[in-house]
PDB file of C-alpha atoms in Angstrom:
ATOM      1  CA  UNK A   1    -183.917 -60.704  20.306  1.00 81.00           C
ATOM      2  CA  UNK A   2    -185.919 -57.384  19.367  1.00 84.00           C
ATOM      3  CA  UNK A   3    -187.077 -59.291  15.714  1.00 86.00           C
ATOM      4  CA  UNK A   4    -183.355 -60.409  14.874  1.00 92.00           C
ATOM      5  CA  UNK A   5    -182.205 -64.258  15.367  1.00 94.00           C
ATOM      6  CA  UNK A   6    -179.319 -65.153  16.131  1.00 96.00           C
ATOM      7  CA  UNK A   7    -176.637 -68.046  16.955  1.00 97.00           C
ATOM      8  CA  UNK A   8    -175.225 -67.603  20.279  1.00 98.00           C
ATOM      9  CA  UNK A   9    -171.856 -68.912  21.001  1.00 97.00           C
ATOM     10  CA  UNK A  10    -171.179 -69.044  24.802  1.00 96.00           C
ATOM     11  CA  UNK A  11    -167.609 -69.789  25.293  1.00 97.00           C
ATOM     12  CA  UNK A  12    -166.778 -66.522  23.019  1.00 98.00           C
ATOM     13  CA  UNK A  13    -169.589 -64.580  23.318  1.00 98.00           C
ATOM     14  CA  UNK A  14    -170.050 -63.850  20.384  1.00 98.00           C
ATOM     15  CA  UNK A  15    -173.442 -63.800  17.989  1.00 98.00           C
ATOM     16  CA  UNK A  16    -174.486 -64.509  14.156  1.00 98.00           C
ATOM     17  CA  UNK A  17    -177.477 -63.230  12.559  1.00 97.00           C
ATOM     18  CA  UNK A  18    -179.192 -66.101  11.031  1.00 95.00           C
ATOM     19  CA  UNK A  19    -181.951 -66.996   9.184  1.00 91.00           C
ATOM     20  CA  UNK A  20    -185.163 -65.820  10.961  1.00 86.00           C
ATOM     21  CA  UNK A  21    -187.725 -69.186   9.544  1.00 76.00           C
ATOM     22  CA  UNK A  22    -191.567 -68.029  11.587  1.00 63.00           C
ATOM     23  CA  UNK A  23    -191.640 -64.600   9.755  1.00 57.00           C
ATOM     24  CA  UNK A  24    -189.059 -62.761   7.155  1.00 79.00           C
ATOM     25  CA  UNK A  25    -187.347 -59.683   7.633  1.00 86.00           C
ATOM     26  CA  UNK A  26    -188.975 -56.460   6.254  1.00 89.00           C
ATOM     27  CA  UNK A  27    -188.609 -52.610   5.699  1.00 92.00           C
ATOM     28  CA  UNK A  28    -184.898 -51.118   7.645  1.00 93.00           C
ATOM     29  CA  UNK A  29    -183.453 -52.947   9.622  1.00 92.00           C
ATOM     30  CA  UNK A  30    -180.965 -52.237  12.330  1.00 94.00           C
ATOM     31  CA  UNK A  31    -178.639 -54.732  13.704  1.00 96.00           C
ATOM     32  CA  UNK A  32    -176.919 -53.978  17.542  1.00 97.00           C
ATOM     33  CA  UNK A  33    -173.432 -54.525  18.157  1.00 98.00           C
ATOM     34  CA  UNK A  34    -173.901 -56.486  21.237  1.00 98.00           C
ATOM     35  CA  UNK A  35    -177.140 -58.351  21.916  1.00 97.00           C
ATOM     36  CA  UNK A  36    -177.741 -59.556  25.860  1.00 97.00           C
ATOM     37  CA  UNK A  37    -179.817 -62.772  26.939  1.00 95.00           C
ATOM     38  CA  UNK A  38    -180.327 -63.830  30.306  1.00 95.00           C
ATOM     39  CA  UNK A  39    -177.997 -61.075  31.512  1.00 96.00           C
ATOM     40  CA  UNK A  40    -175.410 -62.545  28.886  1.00 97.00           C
ATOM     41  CA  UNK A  41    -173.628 -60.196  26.312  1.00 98.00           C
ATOM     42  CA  UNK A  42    -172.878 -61.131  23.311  1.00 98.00           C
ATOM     43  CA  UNK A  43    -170.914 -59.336  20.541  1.00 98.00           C
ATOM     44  CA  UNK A  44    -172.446 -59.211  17.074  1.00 98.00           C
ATOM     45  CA  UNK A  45    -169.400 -60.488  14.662  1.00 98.00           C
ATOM     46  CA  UNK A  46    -170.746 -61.856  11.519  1.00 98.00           C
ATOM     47  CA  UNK A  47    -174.359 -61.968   9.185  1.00 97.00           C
ATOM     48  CA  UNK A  48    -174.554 -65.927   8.429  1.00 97.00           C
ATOM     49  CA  UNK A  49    -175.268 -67.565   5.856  1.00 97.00           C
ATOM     50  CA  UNK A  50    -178.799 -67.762   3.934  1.00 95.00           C
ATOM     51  CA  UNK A  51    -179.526 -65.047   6.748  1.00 95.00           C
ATOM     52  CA  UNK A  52    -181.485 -62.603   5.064  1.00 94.00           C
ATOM     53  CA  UNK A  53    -182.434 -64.737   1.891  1.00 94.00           C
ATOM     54  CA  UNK A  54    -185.643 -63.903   0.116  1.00 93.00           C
ATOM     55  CA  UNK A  55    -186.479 -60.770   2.507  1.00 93.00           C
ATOM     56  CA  UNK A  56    -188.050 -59.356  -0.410  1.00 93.00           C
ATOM     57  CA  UNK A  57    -189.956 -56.610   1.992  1.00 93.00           C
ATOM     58  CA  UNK A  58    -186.165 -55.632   2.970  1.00 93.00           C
ATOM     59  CA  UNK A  59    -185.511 -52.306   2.164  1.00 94.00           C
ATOM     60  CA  UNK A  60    -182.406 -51.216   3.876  1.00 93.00           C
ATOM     61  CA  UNK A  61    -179.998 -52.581   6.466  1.00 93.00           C
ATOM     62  CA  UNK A  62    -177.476 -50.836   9.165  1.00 93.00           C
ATOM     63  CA  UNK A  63    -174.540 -53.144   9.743  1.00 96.00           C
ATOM     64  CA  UNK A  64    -172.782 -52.400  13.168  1.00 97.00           C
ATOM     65  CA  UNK A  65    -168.911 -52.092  13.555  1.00 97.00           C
ATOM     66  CA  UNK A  66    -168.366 -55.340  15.282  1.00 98.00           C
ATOM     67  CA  UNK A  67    -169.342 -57.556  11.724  1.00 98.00           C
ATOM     68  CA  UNK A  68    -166.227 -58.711  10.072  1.00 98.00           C
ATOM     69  CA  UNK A  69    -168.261 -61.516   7.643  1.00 98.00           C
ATOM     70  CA  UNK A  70    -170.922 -61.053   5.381  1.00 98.00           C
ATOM     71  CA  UNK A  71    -171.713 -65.046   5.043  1.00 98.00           C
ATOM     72  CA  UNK A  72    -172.475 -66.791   1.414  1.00 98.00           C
ATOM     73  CA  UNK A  73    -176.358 -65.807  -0.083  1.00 97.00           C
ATOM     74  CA  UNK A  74    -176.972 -63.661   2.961  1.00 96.00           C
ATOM     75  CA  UNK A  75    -179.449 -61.333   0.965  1.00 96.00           C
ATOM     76  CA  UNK A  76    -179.837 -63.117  -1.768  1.00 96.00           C
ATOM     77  CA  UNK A  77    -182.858 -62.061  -3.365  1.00 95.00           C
ATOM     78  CA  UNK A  78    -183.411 -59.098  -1.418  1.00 95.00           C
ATOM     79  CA  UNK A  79    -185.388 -57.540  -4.199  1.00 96.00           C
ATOM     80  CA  UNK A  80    -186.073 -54.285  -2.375  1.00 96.00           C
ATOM     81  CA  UNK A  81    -182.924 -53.812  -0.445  1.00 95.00           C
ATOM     82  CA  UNK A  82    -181.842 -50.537  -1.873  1.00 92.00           C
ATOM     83  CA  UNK A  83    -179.569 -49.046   0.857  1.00 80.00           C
ATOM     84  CA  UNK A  84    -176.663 -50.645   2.865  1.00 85.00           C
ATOM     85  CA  UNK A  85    -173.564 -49.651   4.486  1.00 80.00           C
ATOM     86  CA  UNK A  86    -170.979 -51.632   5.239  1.00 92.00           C
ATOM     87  CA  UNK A  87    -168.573 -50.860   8.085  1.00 96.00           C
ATOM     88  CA  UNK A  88    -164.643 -50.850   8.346  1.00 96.00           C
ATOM     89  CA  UNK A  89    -165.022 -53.751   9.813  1.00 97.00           C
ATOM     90  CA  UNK A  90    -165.530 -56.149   7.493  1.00 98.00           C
ATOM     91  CA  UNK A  91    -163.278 -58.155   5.935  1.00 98.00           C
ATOM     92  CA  UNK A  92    -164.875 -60.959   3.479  1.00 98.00           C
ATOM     93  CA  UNK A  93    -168.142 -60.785   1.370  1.00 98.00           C
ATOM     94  CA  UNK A  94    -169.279 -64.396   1.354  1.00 98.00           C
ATOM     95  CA  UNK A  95    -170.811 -66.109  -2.302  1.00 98.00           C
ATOM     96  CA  UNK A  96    -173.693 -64.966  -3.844  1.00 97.00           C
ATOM     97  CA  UNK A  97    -173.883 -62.541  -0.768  1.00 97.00           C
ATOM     98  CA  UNK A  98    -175.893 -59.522  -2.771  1.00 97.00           C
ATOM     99  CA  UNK A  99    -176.990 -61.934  -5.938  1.00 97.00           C
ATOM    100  CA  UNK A 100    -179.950 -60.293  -7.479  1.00 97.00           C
ATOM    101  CA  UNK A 101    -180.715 -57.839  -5.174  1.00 97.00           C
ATOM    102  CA  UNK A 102    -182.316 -55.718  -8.341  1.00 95.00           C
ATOM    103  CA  UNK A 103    -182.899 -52.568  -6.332  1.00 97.00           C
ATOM    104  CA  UNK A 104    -179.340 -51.689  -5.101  1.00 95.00           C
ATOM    105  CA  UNK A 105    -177.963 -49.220  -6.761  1.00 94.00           C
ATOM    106  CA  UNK A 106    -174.623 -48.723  -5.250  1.00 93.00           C
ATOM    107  CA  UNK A 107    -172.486 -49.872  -2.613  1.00 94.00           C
ATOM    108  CA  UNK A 108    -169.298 -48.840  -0.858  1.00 94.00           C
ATOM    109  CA  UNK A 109    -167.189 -51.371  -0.040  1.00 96.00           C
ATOM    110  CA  UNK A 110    -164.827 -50.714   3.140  1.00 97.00           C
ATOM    111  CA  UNK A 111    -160.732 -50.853   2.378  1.00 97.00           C
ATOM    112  CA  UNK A 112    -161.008 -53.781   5.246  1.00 97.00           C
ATOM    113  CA  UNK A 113    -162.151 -56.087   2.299  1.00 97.00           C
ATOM    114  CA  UNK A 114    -159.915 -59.044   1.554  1.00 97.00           C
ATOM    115  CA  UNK A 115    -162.070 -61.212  -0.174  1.00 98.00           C
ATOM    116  CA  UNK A 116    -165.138 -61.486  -2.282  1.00 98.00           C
ATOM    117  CA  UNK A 117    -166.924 -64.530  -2.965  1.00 97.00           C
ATOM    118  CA  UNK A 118    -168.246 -65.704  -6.448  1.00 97.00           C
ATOM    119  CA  UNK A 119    -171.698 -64.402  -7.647  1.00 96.00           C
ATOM    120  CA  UNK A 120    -171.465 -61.904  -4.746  1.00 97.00           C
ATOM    121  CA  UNK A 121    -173.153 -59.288  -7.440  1.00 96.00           C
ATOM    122  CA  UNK A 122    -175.181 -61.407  -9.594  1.00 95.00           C
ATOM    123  CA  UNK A 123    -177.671 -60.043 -11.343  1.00 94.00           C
ATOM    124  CA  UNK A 124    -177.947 -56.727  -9.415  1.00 95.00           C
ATOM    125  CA  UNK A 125    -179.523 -55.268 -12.149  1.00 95.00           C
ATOM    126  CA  UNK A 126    -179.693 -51.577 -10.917  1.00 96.00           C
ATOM    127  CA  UNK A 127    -175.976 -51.358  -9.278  1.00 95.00           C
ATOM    128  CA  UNK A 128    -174.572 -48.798 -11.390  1.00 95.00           C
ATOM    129  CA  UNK A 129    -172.114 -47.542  -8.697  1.00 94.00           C
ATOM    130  CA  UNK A 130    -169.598 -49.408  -6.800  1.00 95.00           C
ATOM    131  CA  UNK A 131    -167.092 -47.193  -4.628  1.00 96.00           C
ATOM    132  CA  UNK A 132    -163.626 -48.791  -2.982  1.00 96.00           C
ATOM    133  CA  UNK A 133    -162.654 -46.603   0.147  1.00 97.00           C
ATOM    134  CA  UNK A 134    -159.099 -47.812  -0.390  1.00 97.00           C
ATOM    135  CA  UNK A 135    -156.046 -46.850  -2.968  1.00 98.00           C
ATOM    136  CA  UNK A 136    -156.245 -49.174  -6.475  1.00 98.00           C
ATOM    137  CA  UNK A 137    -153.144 -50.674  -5.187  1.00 98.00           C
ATOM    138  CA  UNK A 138    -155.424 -52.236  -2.020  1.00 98.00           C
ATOM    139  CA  UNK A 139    -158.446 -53.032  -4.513  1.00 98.00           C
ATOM    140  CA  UNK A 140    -155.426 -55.001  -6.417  1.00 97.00           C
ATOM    141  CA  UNK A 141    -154.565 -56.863  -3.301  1.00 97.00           C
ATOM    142  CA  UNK A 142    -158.669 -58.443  -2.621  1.00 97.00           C
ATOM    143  CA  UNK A 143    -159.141 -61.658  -3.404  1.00 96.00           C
ATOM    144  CA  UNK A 144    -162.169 -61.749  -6.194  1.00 96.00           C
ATOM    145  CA  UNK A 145    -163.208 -64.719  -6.631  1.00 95.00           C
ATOM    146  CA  UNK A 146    -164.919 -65.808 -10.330  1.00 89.00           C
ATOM    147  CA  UNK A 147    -167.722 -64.318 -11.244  1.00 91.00           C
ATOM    148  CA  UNK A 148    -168.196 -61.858  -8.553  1.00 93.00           C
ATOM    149  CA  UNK A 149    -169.244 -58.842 -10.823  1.00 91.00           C
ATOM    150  CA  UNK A 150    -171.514 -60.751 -13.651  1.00 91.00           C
ATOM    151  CA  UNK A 151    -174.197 -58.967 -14.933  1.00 92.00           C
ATOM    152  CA  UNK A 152    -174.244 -55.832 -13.032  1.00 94.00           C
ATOM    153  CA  UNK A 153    -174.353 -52.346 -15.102  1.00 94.00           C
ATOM    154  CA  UNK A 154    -171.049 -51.110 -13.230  1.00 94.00           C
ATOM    155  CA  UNK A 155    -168.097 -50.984 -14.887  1.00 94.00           C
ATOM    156  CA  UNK A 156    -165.558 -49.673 -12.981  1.00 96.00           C
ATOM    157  CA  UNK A 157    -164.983 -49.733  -9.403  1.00 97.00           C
ATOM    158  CA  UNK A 158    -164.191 -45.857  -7.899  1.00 97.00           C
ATOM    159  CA  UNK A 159    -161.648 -46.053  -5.612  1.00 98.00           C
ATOM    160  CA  UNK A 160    -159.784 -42.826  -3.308  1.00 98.00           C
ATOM    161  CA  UNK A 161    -156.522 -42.896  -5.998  1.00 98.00           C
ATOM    162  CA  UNK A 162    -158.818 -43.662  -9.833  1.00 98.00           C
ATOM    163  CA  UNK A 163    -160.945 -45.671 -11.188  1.00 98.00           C
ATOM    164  CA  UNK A 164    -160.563 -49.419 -11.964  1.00 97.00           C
ATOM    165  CA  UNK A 165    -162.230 -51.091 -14.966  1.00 95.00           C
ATOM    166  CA  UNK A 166    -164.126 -54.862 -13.676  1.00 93.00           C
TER     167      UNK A 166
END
């Protein structure tokens, strides 16, 4: 629908962005919070896994507020995804989610955040600037799995109360 896939589920109307296989997302992309087929809505709730994996023409991405999941190696590789903005909305940042996307530079992550997944930095070799919109005591409270801040530049983690050493 308009360039994005997606995984339709009809008894909750709801949609997934997945893995587009006959040609690879490239330059900014914008993804709707409701998509309609055959006169059907659906609402746009989570970025699957593998979805955007080896989009290496991927430069930015707009994330509507209806995505609560950002699913395991879903930009993986993104080599030239330098921008993205995550909403309030979401509340888990799957595996491996950003590993090595060398061109990001920073991200926010949303106070909504209760989890995120192993690797989910790896080897984001330019992220030098990773800003919490919640208190330290909230960036206490996320689940962080192993391994979810290797071998990024960043060192600390700026959140609306201080700074937190990772």
């Amino acid at each position: 629908i308009n360039g994005i896939k997606y995984r339709l589920d009809e008894e909750t109307l709801t949609a997934e962005v997945i893995q587009n296989g006959d040609n690879y997302y490239e330059g900014d992309i914008v993804i709707p919070e409701i998509v309609v087929l055959n006169e059907v809505t659906y609402r746009v709730e989570s970025i699957g896994d593998w979805a955007f994996e080896l989009c290496t023409e991927l430069t930015s991405i707009t994330i509507p507020a209806s995505v609560t999941n950002i699913g395991s190696y879903a930009f993986f590789a993104c080599k030239s995804l330098k921008v993205i903005a995550l909403p309030e909305s979401v509340t888990c940042i799957g595996d491996s989610a950003f590993n090595s996307c060398d061109s990001l530079t920073s991200i926010t992550i949303p106070a909504s955040i209760t989890s995120i997944g192993k690797c989910a930095f790896l080897d984001c070799e330019s992220l030098t600037s990773i800003t919490f919109q919640g208190t330290i005591a909230q960036w206490e409270e996320i689940e962080l799995s192993d391994g979810w801040n290797d071998e990024i530049p960043a060192k600390v983690v700026h959140c609306t109360d201080g700074d937190v050493e990772i």
